[in-house]
Every structure is written in structure tokens, then in C-alpha cells.
Coordinates of C-alpha atoms and ligand atoms in Angstrom, one line a residue:
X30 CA 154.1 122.8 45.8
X31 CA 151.5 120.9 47.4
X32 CA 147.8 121.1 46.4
X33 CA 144.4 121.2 48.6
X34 CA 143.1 117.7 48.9
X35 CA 139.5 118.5 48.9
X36 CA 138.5 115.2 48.1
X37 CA 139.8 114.1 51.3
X38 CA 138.3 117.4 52.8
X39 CA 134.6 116.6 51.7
X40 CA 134.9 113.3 53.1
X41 CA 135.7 114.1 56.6
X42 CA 133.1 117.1 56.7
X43 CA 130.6 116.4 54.1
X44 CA 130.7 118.0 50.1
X45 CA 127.9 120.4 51.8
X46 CA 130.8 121.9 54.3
X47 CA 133.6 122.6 51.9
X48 CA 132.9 125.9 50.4
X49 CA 135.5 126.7 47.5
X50 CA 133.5 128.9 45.4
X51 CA 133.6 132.8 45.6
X52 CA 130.4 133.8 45.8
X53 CA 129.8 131.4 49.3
X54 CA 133.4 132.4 50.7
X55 CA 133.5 135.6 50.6
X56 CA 131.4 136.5 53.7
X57 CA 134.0 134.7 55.9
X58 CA 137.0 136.3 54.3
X59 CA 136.6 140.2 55.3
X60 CA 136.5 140.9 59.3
X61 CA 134.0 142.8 60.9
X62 CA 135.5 146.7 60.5
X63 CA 136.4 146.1 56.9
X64 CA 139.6 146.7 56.4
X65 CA 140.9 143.2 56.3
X66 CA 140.0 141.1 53.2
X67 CA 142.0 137.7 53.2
X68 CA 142.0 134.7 50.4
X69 CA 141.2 131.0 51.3
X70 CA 141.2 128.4 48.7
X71 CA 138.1 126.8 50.7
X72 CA 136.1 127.6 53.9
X73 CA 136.0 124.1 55.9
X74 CA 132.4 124.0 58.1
X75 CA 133.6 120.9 60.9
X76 CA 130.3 120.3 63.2
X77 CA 132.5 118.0 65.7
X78 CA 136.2 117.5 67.4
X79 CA 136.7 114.3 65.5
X80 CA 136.3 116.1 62.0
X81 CA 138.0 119.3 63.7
X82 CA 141.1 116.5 64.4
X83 CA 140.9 114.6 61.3
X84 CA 141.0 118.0 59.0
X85 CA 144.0 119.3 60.7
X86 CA 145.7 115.6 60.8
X87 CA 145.1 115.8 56.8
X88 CA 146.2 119.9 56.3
X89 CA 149.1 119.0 58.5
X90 CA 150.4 116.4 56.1
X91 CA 149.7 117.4 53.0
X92 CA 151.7 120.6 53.8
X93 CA 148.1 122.8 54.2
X94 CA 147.4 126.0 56.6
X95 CA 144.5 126.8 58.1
X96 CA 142.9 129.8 59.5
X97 CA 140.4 129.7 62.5
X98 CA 137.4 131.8 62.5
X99 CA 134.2 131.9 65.2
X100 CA 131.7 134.3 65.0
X101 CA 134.3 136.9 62.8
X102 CA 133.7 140.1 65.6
X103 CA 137.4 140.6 66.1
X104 CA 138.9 143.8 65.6
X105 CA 142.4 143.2 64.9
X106 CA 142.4 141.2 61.2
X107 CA 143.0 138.0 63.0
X108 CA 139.3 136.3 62.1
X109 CA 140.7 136.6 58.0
X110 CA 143.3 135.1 56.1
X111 CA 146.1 137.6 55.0
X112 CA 145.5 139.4 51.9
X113 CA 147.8 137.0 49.3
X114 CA 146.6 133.8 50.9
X115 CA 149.7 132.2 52.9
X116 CA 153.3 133.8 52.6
X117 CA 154.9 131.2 52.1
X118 CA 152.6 130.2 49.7
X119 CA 151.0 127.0 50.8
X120 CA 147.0 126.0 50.2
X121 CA 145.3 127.4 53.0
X122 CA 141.9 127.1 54.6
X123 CA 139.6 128.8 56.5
X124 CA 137.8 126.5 59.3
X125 CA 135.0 128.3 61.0
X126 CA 133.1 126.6 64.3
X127 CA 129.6 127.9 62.7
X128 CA 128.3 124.0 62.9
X129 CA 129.8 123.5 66.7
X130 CA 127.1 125.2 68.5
X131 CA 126.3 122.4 71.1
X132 CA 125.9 123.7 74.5
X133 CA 125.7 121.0 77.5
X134 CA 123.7 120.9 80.5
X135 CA 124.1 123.3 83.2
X136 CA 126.0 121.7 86.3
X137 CA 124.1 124.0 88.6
X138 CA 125.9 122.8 91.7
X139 CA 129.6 123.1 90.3
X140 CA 128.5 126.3 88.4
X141 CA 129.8 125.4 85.0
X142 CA 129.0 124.7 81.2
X143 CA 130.7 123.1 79.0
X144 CA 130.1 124.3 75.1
X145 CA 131.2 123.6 71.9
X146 CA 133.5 126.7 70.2
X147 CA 131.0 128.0 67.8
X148 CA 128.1 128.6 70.5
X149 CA 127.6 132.4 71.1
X150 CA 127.9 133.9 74.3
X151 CA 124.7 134.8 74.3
X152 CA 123.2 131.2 73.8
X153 CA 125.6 130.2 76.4
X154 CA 124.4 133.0 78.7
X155 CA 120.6 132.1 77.8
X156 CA 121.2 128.3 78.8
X157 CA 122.9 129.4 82.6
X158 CA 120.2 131.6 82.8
X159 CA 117.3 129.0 82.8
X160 CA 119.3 127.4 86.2
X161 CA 119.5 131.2 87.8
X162 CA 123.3 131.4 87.2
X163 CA 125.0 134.1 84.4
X164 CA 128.2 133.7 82.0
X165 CA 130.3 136.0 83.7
X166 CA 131.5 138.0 80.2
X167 CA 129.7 140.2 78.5
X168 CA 129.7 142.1 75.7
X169 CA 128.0 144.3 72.6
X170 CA 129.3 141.3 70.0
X171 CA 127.5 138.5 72.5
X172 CA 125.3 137.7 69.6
X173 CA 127.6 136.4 67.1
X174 CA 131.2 136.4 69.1
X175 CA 131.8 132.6 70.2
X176 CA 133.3 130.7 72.6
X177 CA 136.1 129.8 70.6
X178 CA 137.1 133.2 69.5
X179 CA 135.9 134.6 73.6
X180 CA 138.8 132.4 74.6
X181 CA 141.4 132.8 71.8
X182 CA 141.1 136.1 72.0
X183 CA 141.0 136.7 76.3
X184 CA 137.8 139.1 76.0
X185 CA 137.6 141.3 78.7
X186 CA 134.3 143.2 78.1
X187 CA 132.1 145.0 80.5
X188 CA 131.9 142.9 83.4
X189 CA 135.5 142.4 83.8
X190 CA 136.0 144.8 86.0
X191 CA 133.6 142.7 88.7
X192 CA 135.0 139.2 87.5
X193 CA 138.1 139.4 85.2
X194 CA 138.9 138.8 82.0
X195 CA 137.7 135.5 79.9
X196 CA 140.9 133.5 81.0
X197 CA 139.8 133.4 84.3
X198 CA 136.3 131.6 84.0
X199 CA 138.1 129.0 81.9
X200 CA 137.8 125.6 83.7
X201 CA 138.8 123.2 81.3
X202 CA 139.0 123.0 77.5
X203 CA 139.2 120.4 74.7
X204 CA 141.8 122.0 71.7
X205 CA 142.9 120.2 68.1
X206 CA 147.3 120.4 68.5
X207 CA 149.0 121.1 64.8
X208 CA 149.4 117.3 64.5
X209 CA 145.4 116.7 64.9
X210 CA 145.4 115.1 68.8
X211 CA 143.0 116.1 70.9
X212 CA 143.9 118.0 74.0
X213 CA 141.4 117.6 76.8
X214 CA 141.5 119.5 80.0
X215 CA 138.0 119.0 81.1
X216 CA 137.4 119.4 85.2
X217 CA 135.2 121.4 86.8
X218 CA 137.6 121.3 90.1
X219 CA 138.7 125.0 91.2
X220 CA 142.1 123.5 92.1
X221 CA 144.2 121.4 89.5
X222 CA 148.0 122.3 89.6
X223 CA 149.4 118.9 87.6
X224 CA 152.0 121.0 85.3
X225 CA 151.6 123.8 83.0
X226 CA 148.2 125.8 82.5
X227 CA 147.5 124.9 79.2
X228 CA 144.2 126.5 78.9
X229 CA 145.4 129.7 80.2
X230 CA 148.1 129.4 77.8
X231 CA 145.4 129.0 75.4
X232 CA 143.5 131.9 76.3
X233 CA 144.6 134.5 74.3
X234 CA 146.4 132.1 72.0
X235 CA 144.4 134.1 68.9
X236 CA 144.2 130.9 67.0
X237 CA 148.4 130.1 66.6
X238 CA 148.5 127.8 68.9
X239 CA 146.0 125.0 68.2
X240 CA 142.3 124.6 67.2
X241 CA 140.0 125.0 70.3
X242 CA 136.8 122.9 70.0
X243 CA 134.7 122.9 73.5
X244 CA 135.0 125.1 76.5
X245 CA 134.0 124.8 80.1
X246 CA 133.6 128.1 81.9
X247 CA 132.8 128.8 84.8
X248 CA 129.1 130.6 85.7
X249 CA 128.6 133.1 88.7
X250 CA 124.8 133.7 90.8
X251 CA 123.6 136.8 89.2
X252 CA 123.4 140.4 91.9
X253 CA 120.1 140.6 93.4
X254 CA 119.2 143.7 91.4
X255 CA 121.8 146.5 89.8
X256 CA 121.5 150.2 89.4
X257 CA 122.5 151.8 86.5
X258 CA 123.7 155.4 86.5
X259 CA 124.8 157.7 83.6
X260 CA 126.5 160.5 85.3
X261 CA 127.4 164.2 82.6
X262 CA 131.2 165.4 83.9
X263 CA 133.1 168.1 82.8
X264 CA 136.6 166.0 83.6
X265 CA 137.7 162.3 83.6
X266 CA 139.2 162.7 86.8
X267 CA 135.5 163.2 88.4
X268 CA 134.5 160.2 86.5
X269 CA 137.2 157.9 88.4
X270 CA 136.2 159.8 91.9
X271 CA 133.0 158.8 91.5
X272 CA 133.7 155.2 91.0
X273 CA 135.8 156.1 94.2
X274 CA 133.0 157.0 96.1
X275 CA 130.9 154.6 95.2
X276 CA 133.2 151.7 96.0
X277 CA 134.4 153.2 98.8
X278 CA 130.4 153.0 100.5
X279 CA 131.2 149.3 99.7
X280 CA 129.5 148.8 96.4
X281 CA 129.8 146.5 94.1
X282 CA 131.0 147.8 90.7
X283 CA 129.5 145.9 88.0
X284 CA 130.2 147.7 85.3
X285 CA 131.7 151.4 84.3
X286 CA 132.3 152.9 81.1
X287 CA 133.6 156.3 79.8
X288 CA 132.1 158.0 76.9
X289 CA 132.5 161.3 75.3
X290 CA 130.4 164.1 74.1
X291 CA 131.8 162.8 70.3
X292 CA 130.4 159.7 71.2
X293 CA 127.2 160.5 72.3
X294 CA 126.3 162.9 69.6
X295 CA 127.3 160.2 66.8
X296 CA 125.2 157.3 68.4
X297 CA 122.1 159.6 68.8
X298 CA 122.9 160.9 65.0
X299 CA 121.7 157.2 64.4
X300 CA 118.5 156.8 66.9
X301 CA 120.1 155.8 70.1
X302 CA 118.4 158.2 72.8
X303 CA 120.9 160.9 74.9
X304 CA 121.0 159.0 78.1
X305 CA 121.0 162.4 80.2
X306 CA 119.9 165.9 79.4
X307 CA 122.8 167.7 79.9
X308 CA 125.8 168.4 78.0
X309 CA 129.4 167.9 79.1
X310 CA 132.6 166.3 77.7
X311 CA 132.0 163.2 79.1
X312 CA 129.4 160.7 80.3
X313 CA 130.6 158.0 83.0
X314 CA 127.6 154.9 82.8
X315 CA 128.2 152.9 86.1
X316 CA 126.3 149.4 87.3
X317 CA 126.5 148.8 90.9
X318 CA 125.1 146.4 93.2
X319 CA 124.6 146.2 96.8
X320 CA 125.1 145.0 99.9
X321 CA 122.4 147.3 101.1
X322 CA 120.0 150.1 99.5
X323 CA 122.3 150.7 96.6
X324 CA 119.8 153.7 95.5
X325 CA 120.3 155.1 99.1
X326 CA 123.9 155.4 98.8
X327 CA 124.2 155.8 94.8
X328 CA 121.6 159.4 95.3
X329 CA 123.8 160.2 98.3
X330 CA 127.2 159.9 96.8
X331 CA 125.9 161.7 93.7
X332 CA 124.3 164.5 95.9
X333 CA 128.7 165.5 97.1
X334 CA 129.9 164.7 93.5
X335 CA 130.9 167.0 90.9
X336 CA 128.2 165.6 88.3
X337 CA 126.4 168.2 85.6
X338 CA 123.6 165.6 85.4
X339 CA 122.7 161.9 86.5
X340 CA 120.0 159.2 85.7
X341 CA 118.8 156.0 87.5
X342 CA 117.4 153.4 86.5
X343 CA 117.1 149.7 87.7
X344 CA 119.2 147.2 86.0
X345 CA 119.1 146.2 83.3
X346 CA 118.5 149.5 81.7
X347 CA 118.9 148.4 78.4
X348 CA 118.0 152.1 76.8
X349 CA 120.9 153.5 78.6
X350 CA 122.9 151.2 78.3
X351 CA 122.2 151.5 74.4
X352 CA 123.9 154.4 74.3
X353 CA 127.3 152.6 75.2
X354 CA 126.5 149.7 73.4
X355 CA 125.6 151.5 69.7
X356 CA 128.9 152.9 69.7
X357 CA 131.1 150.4 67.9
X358 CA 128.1 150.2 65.1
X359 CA 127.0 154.1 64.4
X360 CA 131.3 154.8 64.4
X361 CA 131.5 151.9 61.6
X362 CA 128.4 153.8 59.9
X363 CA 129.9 157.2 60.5
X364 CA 133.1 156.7 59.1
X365 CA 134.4 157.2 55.3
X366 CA 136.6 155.4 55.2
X367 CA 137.3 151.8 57.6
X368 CA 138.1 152.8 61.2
X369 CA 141.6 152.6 62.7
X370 CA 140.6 150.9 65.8
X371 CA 143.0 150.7 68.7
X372 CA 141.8 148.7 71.8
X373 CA 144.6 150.4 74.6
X374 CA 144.7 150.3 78.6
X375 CA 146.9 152.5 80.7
X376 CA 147.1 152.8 84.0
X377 CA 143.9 154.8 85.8
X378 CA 146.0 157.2 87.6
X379 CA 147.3 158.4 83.9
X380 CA 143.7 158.3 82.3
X381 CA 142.8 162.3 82.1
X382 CA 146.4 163.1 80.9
X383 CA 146.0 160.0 77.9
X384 CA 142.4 160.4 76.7
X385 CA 143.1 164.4 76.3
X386 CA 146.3 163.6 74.6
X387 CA 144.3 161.1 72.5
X388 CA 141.3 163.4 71.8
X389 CA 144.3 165.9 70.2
X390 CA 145.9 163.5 67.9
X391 CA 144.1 164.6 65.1
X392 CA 145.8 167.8 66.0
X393 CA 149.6 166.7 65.1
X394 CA 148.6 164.3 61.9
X395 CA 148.5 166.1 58.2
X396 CA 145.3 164.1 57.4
X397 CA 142.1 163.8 57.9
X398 CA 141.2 162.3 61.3
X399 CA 138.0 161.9 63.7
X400 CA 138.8 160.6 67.4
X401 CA 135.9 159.1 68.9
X402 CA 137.0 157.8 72.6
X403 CA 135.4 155.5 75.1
X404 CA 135.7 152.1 76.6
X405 CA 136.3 150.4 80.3
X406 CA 137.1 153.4 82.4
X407 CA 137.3 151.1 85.4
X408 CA 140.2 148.6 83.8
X409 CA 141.7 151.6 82.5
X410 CA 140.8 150.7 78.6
X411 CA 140.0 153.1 76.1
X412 CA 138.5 152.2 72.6
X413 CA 140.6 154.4 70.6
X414 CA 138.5 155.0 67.0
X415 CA 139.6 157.2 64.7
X416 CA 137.6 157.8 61.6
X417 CA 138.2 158.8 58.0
X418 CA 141.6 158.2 58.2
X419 CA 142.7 157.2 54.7
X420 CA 143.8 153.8 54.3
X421 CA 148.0 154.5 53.5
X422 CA 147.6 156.9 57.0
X423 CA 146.5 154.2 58.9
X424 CA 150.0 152.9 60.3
X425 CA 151.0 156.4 60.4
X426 CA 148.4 157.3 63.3
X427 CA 148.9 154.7 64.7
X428 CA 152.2 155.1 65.6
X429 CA 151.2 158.0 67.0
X430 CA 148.5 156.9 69.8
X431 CA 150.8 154.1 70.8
X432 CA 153.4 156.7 71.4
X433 CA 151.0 158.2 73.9
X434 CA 150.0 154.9 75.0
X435 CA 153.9 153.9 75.9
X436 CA 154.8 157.0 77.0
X437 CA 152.2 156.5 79.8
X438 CA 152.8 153.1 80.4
X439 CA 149.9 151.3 78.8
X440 CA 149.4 148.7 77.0
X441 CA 149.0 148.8 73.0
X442 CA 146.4 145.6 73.2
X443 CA 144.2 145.7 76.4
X444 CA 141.3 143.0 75.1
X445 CA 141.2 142.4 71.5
X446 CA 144.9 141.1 71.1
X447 CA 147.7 141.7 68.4
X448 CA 146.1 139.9 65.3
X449 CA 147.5 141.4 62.1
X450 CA 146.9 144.9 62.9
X451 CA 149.3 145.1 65.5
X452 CA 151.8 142.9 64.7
X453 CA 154.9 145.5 64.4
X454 CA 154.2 147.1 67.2
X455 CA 154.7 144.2 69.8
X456 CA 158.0 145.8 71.1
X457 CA 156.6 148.2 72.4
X458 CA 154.7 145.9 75.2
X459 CA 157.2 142.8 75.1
X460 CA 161.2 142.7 75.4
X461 CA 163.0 140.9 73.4
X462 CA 163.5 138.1 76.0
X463 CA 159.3 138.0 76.0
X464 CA 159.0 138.1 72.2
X465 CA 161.7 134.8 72.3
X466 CA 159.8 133.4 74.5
X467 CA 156.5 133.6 73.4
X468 CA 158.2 132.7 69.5
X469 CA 159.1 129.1 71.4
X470 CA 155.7 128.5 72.8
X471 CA 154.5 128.9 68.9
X472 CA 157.2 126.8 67.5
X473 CA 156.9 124.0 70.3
X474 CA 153.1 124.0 69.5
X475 CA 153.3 124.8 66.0
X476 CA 156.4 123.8 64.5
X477 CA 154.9 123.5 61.1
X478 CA 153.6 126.9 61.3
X479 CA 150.4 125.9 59.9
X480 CA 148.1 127.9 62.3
X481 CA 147.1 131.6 61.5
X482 CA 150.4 132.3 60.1
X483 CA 150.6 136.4 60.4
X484 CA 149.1 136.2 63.8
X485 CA 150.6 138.0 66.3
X486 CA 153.8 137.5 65.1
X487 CA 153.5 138.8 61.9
Ligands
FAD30 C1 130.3 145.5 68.6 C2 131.5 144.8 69.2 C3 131.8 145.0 70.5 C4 132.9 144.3 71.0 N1 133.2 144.5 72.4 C5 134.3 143.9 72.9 C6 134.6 144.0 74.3 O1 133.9 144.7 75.0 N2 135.6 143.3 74.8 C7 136.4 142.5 74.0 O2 137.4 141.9 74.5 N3 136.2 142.4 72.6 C8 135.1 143.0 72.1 N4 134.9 142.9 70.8 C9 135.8 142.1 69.9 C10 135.3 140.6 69.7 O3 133.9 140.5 69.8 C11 136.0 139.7 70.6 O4 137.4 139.7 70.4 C12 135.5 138.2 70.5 O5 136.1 137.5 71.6 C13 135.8 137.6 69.2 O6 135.0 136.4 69.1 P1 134.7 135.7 67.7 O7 134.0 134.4 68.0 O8 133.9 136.7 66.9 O9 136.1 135.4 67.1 P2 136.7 135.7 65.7 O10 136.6 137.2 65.4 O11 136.1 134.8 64.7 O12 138.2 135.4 65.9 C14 139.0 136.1 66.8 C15 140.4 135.4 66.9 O13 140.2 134.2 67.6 C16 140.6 133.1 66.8 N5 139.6 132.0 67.0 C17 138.3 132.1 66.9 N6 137.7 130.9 67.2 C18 138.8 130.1 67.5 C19 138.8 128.7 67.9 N7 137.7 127.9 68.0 N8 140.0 128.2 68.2 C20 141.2 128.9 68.1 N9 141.2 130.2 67.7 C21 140.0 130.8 67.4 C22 140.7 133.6 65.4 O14 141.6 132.9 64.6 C23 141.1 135.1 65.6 O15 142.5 135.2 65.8 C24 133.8 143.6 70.2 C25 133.5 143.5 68.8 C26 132.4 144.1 68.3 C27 132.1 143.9 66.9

């Protein structure tokens, strides 16, 4: 059985950067929603690649695992350890990029930034702001979620709908392999086909693949000015017309999100403000930008729509966007027991017929069970929450929304990946052919299996 060398440890990092007591571990060790604890026998704090390298050079021979963690905002149980430590009963380690925070000059003219993994996405966004440019992804975690874990996980967020997901402003990377040599894809050129994609194979990786230490992303000129609308409708299927209409006058859609009369009660329960006056089942919050007088043509297309109730207001509208954005916290709040969260896309043509099935789950389990629904009506993602579920139901309901979820051809991970929550239901999105496939990548870079063992794979 081999043992943790932390002497070697401290020396690589410092003594101050091996944590291997309780009382300073534990607020790594349980993710965000609280329902997954894991054990570590020390939290490892690297501040550079070289120490990232030598650490993983060291775990890798002395038979150690080790479990990546950025800013510990992910939703799936993949940011923690499992439960008993490693399976297979190795030492195991948590490394968190809290110390690699370095962000680099904006290259103004090739539109890019290269940071270090642990810097937030809203330092990163602050730094391409002061040269008039904007990280492309955005969203409510962007004060503590990372580049690293942006990237291992593929966010999509709200602005994905105008510029993709994360994978796709990914120009170059630098990644630790199990074997502790540095990977380095670092070019800001748009076009680079020399092999593989490594750092979209990365992207979405969810820490099993290798240890990702600097990112360069790509940055995009912010719009001129946005309007932001919260519209009240009775039906989802008026939400998606109206971000019809509104592209179809040649808007740009920046952002559009779905939220329910659920929703909207529980986030004003704690303090956030009703965005409109009236009532209705659902609220649709659109961004949109112009070419042209975008207020013009938002009035005018509101004026033929079948809306209860609409606001305006100029970007960036942070009160109503509040709304939206309190969500994720007041649910945690509101709940008794740790959510069930389930992150699922189907197509848009099948979203009216899935969120009512959704909303009526609570109807067909025998426990108790509190759907709040909303999420990126324009990607066709809903942020399926249910509350007070108890713990020994979870699995059980969720079987059940990604029954609904299959049976209308979505997918059972739209943003936030498999991580340990999801891990036995990955059939239901992959063949078997896939599953091998994806199993070979993992052993090919991993063939120790010292990465976030549980991981997607479970
Ligand atoms: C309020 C709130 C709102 C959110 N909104 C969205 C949303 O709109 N869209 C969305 O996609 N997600 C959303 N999330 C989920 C979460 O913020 C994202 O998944 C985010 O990308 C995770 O980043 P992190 O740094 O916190 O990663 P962590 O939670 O620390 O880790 C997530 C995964 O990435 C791996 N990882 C982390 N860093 C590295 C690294 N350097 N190298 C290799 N692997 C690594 C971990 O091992 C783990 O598997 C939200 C979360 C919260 C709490």
C-alpha cells in the first residue's frame, strides 16, 4: 500500500501549501450544493506549472491520485473527492489552482488573454475590459468559478447563445499529462490544424484527463449598448416566438432565459425585486442588441406579441437581471434538504411539452418534491431543481426527469457535465461504441487512473 510522501510534497510547494489537517481541509472537500462531501489525505495549494508538473511527476510514482479543484462552483460532485477517499484505495490529494491566479496582458490586437487556471472569470473579464474587449462567457458563479474548472467543465452560460460554449473561445492551453509533462498549445492563430485538437479535447475533460494550468481564450468587442426585456407569458411557446420575432427583425440575441412563477416568487421570498408587475407562469428575460434602434423594434415586436407584461431597461440591467441570477442561491436557501440539481437541454421545438412534463414530476414520485424550473431558453437548457427531496429519493427522481429528458431527445448534461452525479446515467446520451471510445481517450491519457477517479465514468 503506498503512503503520501508529504515530505516530498512540502518541498515542491512550500510546508505553508500542504494542508493535511481537518479543520483547514474541510472547506475544499464539500461542493457547492452540499451534497457531496469527499476525503483527501491533504489539499496540495501549487502557485505555478513547474510545481503543478513536479507534484503530479511525484503522485504518479509513488502510486498517489489526485483530485483537481478551481473555484469548487460545480454542480455535479466532480470539484470533491468521493466519499471513502479513492476506491481502490490509494493516498489521494486534492490540488486546487487557488495560488494560480496570474492573468497576462491583454493582446488587444489578436483579441486574446492568456491566464493562469485559478483566475476567476470575473478578473479575467475585468482585465479585457480595461482594453474595451469582454470574455465572451458569462455567468452567476463568475466570482469564484475559474478558468481551469470554465474549461474542464465546457460552461455554456448566458451568453452562449450569442458566442458558444467555453470550448470555442479556447485558443491555446498549457495542461500537466498523468506522467507530469507539460502540454503547451499556446497560439493565438484562428487556424492551426497540425493533428488532433487537444484543447478541445480538453474542454470538457472534468479533470480525468490531465491537470490544466494556463488558458488563452479568445475576447470579443463588446455590443454598442443592449436592451434588456423581461417579458410575463402565459405559455413557453410565446416565450420562443418572441425570441422569433425579435431575431427575425435582425437582432442580435444576447442573452434569453426562462423563468417560472415558482421561481420568481422564491427569489423575491429572499429580497430580489419582481422584475414585472404582472403575474403569469412564466417570465422570458431577453438581451438584444442592434443593428439599428433596438428599442424601436423591441416596443414594436412587443406591441403584436402575446406578452401579459414587459419591462425595458438599457443594459446592463443588473436589478433585472437579479432576478435570474439569485435563483441558484435563494433555491439552495429554500430547500430542506440539498437540491437534486439536473442541468438538461432538449431540443426547442420540444420545450413546452418537457418543462410541463417536468413541472408534474412531483406529481408521479411518493415523496416529497419542489420543481423549481428555469435556465437558457434559447439553447434549449433547463435547470431542473428539485427541492426537499430526501437524500435515499434522490436517484429515484432522477431517473425520472431523465426519462422525460430522453424521451424527448435531450440531453441528460447540457453545461455542467457528468461528474459523480450522473455517472450511471451516461447511456442514456452515449452508445456503447461512444462510451468505448471516450473509456480509450481516458486510458491513453490516464493509464494509471490517477485523475478524478469516479469522474464521469464512475
Ligand atoms: C450560482 C451558480 C451559477 C452557475 N451557472 C452556470 C451556468 O450558467 N453555466 C454553466 O455551465 N455552469 C454554471 N455553474 C456551474 C459552475 O460554475 C461551472 O461548472 C464552472 O465552470 C465551474 O468552475 P470552477 O472553477 O468552480 O470548477 P470546480 O467546481 O472547482 O470544478 C469543476 C470540474 O472541473 C475540474 N477542474 C477544475 N479546475 C481544473 C483544472 N485546472 N484542470 C483540470 N480540471 C479542473 C474539477 O476536477 C471538476 O471536475 C453555476 C454554478 C453556480 C454555483
Amino acid at each position: 500500500m503506498p503512503s503520501l510522501p508529504l515530505t516530498e510534497l512540502r518541498a515542491i510547494v512550500g510546508d505553508a501549501h500542504v494542508l493535511d489537517d481537518a479543520g483547514a481541509t474541510a472547506g475544499h472537500l464539500t461542493d457547492w450544493t452540499g451534497r457531496w462531501t469527499g476525503h483527501a489525505d491533504a489539499v496540495i495549494r501549487p502557485r505555478t506549472t513547474d510545481e503543478v508538473s513536479a507534484v503530479v511527476a511525484l503522485c504518479a510514482d509513488a502510486g498517489v491520485v489526485i483530485c483537481v479543484q478551481g473555484g469548487n462552483t460545480g454542480l455535479v460532485g466532480g470539484s470533491v473527492p468521493p466519499a471513502g477517499g479513492d476506491p481502490a484505495r490509494r493516498p489521494l490529494i486534492l490540488m486546487t489552482t487557488a495560488r494560480m491566479t496570474d492573468i497576462d496582458g491583454v493582446d488587444a490586437i489578436g483579441r486574446c488573454v492568456g491566464a493562469q487556471a485559478g483566475a476567476t472569470i470575473d478578473a479575467i473579464d475585468r482585465q479585457a475590459a480595461a482594453s474595451g474587449l469582454r470574455f465572451p462567457v458569462d455567468l452567476a458563479s463568475r466570482e469564484s468559478a475559474t478558468a481551469g474548472g470554465l474549461v474542464a467543465t465546457n460552461a455554456g452560460g448566458i451568453r452562449m447563445i450569442r458566442h458558444g460554449n467555453t470550448r470555442r473561445q479556447v485558443l491555446g492551453i498549457e495542461a500537466v499529462l498523468a506522467d507530469g509533462r507539460i502540454l503547451r498549445r499556446w497560439t493565438s492563430l484562428v487556424k492551426d490544424n497540425v493533428g488532433y485538437d487537444l484543447p478541445g479535447l480538453l474542454a470538457g475533460s472534468e479533470g480525468t484527463l490531465a491537470v490544466i494550468t494556463r488558458v488563452l481564450f479568445r475576447l470579443i468587442a463588446p455590443p454598442d449598448g443592449t436592451l434588456v426585456t423581461v417579458a410575463a407569458v402565459h405559455h413557453v411557446a410565446d416565450a420562443i416566438d418572441l425570441l422569433g420575432a425579435l431575431s427575425g427583425r435582425g437582432l442580435n440575441i444576447e442573452a434569453a432565459e426562462i423563468m417560472s412563477e415558482a421561481g420568481i416568487s422564491l427569489v423575491e421570498e429572499y429580497g430580489s425585486r419582481r422584475p414585472v408587475a404582472a403575474r403569469a407562469p412564466f417570465y422570458v428575460l431577453v438581451e438584444t442588441s442592434g443593428p439599428g434602434d433596438v428599442e424601436a423594434v423591441v416596443l414594436e415586436v412587443m406591441e403584436n406579441a402575446p406578452v401579459a407584461d414587459a419591462v425595458l431597461e438599457p443594459g446592463p440591467a443588473r436589478a433585472l437581471w437579479s432576478a435570474r441570477e439569485q435563483h441558484t442561491e435563494s433555491i439552495a436557501r429554500s430547500s430542506t434538504t440539498p437540491v437534486v440539481k439536473l442541468d438538461v437541454s432538449v431540443p426547442i421545438r420540444a420545450l413546452p411539452e418537457a418543462l410541463a412534463e417536468l413541472d408534474a414530476v412531483a406529481g408521479v414520485v411518493d415523496h416529497p418534491c419542489r420543481p423549481i424550473l428555469f435556465g437558457h431558453i434559447g439553447d434549449g437548457n433547463i435547470h431542473v431543481n428539485l427541492l426537499d427531496v430526501p437524500e435515499d429519493r434522490a436517484d429515484h427522481v432522477t431517473a425520472h426527469v431523465f426519462g422525460i429528458v430522453a424521451a424527448n431527445g435531450g440531453s441528460i448534461s447540457a453545461e455542467h457535465g457528468i461528474g459523480r452525479a450522473k455517472t450511471p446515467w451516461t447511456h442514456l446520451g452515449r452508445s456503447e461504441a461512444d462510451l468505448a471510445a471516450m473509456r480509450g481517450i481516458k486510458d491513453a491519457f490516464d493509464p494509471r487512473g490517477i485523475f478524478n477517479p469516479g469522474v464521469i465514468f464512475g
